[in-house]
PDB file of C-alpha atoms in Angstrom:
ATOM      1  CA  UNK A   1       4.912 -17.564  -5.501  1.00 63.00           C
ATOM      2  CA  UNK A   2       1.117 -18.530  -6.695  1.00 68.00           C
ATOM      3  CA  UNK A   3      -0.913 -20.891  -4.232  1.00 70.00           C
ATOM      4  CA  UNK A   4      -3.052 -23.567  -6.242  1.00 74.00           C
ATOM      5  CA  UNK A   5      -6.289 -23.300  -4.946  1.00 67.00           C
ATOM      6  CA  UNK A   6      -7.470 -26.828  -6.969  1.00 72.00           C
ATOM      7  CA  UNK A   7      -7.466 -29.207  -3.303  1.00 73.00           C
ATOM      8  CA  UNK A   8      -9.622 -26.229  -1.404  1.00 69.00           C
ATOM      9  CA  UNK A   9     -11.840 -26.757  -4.264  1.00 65.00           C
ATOM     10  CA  UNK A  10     -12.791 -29.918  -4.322  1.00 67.00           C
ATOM     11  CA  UNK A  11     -13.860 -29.882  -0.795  1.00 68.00           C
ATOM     12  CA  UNK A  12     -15.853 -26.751   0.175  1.00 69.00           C
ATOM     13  CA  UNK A  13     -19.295 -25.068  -1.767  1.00 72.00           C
ATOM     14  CA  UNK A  14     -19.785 -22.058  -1.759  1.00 71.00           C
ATOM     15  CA  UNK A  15     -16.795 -19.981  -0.984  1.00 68.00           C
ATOM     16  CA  UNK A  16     -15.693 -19.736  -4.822  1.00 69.00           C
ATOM     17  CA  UNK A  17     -15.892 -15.490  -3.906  1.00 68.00           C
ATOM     18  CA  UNK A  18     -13.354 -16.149  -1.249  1.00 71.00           C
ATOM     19  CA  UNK A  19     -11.247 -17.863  -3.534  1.00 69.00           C
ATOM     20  CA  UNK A  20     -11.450 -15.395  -5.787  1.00 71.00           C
ATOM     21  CA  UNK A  21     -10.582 -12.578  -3.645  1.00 70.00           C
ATOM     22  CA  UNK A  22      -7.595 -14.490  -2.299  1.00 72.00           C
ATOM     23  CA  UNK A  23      -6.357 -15.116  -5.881  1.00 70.00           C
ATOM     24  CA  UNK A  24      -6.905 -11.191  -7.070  1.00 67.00           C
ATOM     25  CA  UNK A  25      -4.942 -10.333  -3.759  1.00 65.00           C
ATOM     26  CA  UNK A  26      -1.933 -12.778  -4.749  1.00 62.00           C
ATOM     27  CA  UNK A  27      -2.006 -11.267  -7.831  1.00 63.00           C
ATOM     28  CA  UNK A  28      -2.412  -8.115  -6.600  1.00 57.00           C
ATOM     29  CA  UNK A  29       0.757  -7.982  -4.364  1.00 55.00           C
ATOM     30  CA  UNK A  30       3.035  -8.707  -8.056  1.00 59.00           C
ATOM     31  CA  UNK A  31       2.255  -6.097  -9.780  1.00 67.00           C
ATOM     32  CA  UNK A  32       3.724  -2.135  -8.708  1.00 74.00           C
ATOM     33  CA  UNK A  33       2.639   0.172 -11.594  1.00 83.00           C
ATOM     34  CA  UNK A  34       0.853   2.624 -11.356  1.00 91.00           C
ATOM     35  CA  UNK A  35       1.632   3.197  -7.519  1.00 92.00           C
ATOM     36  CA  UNK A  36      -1.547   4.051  -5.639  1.00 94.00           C
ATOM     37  CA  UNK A  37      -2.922   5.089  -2.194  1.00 95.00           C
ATOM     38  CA  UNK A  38      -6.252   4.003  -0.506  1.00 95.00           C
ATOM     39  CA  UNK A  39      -7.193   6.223   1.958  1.00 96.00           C
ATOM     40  CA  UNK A  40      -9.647   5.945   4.511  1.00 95.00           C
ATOM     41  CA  UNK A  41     -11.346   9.599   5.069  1.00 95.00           C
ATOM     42  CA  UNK A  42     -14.337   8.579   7.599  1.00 94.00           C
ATOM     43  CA  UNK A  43     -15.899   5.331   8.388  1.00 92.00           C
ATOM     44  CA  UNK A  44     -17.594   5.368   5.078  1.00 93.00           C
ATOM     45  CA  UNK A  45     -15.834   7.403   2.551  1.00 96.00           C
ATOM     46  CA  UNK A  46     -12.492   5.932   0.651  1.00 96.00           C
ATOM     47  CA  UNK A  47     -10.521   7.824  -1.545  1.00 97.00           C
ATOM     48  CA  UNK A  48      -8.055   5.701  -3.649  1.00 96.00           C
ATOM     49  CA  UNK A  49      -5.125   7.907  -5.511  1.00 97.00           C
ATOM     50  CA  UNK A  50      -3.135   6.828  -8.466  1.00 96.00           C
ATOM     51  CA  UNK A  51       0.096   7.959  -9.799  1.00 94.00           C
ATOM     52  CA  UNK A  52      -0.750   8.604 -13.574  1.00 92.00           C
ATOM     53  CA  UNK A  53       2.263  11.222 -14.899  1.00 87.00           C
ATOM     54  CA  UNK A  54       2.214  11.233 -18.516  1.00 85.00           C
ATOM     55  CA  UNK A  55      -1.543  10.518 -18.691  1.00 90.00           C
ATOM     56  CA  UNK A  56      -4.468  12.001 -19.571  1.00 89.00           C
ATOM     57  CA  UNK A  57      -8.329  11.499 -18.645  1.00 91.00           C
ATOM     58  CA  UNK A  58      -8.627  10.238 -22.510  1.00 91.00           C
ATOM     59  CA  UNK A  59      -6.235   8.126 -22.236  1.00 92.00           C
ATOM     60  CA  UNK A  60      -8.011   6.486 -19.061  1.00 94.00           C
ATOM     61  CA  UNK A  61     -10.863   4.302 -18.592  1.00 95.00           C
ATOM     62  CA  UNK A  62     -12.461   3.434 -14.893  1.00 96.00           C
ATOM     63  CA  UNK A  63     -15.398   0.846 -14.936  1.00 95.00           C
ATOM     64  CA  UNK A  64     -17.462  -0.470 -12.320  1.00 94.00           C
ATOM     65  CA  UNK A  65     -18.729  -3.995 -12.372  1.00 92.00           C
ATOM     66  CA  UNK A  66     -20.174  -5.590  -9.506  1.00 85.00           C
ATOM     67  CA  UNK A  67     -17.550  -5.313  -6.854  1.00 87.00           C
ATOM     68  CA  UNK A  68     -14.834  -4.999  -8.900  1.00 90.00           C
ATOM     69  CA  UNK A  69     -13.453  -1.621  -9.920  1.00 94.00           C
ATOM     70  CA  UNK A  70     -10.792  -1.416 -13.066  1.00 94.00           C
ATOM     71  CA  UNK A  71      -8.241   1.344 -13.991  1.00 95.00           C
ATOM     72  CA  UNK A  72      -7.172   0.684 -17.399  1.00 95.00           C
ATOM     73  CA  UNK A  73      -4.301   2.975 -19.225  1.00 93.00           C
ATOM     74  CA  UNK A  74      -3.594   3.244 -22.681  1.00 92.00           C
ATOM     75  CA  UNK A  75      -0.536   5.384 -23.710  1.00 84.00           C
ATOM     76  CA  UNK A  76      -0.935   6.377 -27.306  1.00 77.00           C
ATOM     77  CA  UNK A  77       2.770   6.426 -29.531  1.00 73.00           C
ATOM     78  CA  UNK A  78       3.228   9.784 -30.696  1.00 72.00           C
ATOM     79  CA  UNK A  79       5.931   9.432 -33.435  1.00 68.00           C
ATOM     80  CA  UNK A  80       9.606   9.045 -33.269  1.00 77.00           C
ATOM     81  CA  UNK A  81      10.865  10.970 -29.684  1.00 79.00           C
ATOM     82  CA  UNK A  82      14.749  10.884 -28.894  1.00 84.00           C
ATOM     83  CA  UNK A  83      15.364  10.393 -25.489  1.00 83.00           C
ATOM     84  CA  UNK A  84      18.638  10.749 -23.340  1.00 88.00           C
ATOM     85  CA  UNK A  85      16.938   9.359 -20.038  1.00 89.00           C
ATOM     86  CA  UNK A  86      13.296   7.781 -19.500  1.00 82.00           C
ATOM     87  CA  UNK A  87      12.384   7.695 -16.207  1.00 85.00           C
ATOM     88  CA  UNK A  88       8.561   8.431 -16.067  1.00 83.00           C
ATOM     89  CA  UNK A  89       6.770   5.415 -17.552  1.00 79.00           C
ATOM     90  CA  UNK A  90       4.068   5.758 -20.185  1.00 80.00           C
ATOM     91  CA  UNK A  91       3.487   2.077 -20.448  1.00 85.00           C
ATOM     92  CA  UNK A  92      -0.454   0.520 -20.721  1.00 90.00           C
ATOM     93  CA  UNK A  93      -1.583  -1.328 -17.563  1.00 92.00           C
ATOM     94  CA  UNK A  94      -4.373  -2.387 -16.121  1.00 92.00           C
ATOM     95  CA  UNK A  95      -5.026  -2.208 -12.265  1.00 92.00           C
ATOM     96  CA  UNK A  96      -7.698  -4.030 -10.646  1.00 90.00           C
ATOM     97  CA  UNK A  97      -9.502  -3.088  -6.881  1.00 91.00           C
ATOM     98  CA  UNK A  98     -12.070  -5.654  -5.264  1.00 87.00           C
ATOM     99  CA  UNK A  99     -14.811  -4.083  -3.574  1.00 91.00           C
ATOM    100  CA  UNK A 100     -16.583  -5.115  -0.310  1.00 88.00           C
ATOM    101  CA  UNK A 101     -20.241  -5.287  -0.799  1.00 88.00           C
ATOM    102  CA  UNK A 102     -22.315  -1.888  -0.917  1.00 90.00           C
ATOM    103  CA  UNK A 103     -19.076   0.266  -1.792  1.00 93.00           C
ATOM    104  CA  UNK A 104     -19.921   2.832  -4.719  1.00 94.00           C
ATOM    105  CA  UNK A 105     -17.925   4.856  -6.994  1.00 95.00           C
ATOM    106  CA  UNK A 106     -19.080   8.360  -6.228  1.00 96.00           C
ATOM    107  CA  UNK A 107     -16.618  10.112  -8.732  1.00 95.00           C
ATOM    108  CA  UNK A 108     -13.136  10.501 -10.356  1.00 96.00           C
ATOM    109  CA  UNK A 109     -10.947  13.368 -10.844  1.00 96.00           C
ATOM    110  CA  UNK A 110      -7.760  14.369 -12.036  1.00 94.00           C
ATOM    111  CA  UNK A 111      -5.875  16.243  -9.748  1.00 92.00           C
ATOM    112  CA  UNK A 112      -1.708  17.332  -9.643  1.00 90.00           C
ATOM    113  CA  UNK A 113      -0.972  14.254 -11.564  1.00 88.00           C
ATOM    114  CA  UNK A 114      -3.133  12.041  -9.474  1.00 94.00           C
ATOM    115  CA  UNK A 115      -6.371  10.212 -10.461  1.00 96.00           C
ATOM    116  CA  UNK A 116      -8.666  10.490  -7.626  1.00 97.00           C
ATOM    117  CA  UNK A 117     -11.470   7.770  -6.812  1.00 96.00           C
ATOM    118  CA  UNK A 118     -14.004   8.622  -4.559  1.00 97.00           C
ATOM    119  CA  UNK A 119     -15.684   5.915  -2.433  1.00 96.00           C
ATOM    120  CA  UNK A 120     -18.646   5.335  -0.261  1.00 96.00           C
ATOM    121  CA  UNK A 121     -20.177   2.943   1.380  1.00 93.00           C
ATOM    122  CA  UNK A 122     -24.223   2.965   1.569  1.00 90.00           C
ATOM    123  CA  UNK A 123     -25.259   0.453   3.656  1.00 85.00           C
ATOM    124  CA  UNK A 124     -29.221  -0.364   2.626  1.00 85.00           C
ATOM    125  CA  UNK A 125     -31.999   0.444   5.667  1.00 84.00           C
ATOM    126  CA  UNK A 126     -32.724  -3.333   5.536  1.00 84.00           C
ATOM    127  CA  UNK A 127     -29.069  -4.436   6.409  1.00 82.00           C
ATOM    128  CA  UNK A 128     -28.841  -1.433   9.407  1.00 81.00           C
ATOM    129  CA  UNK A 129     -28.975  -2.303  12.582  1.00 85.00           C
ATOM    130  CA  UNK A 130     -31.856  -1.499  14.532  1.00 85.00           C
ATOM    131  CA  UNK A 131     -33.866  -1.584  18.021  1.00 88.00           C
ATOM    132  CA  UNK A 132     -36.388  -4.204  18.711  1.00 87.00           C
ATOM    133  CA  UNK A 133     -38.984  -3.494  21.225  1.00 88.00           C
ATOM    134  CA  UNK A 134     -38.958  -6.420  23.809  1.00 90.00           C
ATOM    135  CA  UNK A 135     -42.815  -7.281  24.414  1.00 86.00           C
ATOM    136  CA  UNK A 136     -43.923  -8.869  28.402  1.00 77.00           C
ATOM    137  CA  UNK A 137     -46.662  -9.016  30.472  1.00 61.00           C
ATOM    138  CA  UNK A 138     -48.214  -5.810  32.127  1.00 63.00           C
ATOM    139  CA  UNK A 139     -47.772  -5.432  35.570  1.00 63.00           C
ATOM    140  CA  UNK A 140     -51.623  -5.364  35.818  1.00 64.00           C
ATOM    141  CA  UNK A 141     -52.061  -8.755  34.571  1.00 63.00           C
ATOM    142  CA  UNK A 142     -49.202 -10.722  36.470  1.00 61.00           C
ATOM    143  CA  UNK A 143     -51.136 -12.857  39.479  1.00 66.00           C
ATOM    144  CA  UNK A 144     -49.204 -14.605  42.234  1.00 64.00           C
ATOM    145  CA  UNK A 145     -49.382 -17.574  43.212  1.00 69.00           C
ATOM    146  CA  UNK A 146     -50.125 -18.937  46.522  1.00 73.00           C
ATOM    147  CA  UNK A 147     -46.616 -19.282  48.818  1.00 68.00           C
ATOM    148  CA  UNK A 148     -46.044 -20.418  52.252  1.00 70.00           C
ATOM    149  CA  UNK A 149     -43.173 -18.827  54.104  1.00 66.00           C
ATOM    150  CA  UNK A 150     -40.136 -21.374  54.420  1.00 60.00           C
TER     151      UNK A 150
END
């Protein structure tokens, strides 16, 4: 089932990212090959892992752009093969992971069948949190004023 976004549209500005992400997550949840894992290892390091038997790195292409990271597989048809029983799928897909702001691809390996996708997160010094000195008078200067006792 597919939501139609079209009445949202018309009344908001700005939230056409939202949208977006909604719609790639809808889509998402259809598709099943290849079947993958996203692990978290810390609170800033992701690893996803991808089932890819029957592949090879040159017959798989990663690219980053913006916050979206792509896994694209092309199988190559190697002549005329006989087979009795086909249960490990060579087919070509394409497999699409949205990003949240200031997450990098560090690196990709192949590893026991699985394609390995290292991620951090490098949040910039501007965007950190950080302590603000709270400024108020010195004790030297305060003066009372006059009071009567009640």
């Amino acid at each position: 089932m597919r939501y139609d976004w079209t009445p949202l549209w018309r009344s908001t500005i700005g939230f056409d990212r939202l949208f977006n992400v909604l719609d790639e997550v809808q889509r998402t949840a259809e598709e099943s090959f290849p079947p993958y894992n996203i692990e978290r290892l810390d609170e800033n390091r992701f690893q996803i892992s991808v089932a890819l038997a029957g592949f090879t790195p040159d017959e798989v292409t990663l690219t980053a752009e913006e916050n979206v990271l792509t896994l694209e597989g092309r199988k190559a048809e190697k002549g005329e093969k006989t087979f009795l029983h086909r249960g490990i799928s060579t087919r070509n897909f394409k497999r699409q992971f949205t990003l949240a702001d200031h997450v990098e691809v560090k690196g990709a390996r192949f590893q026991d069948g699985l394609l390995l996708i290292e991620l951090q997160r490098e949040i910039p010094e501007a965007m950190k949190p950080r302590r603000i000195a709270i400024n108020g008078a010195a004790p030297g200067n305060v003066t009372q004023i006059e009071s009567k006792a009640a």
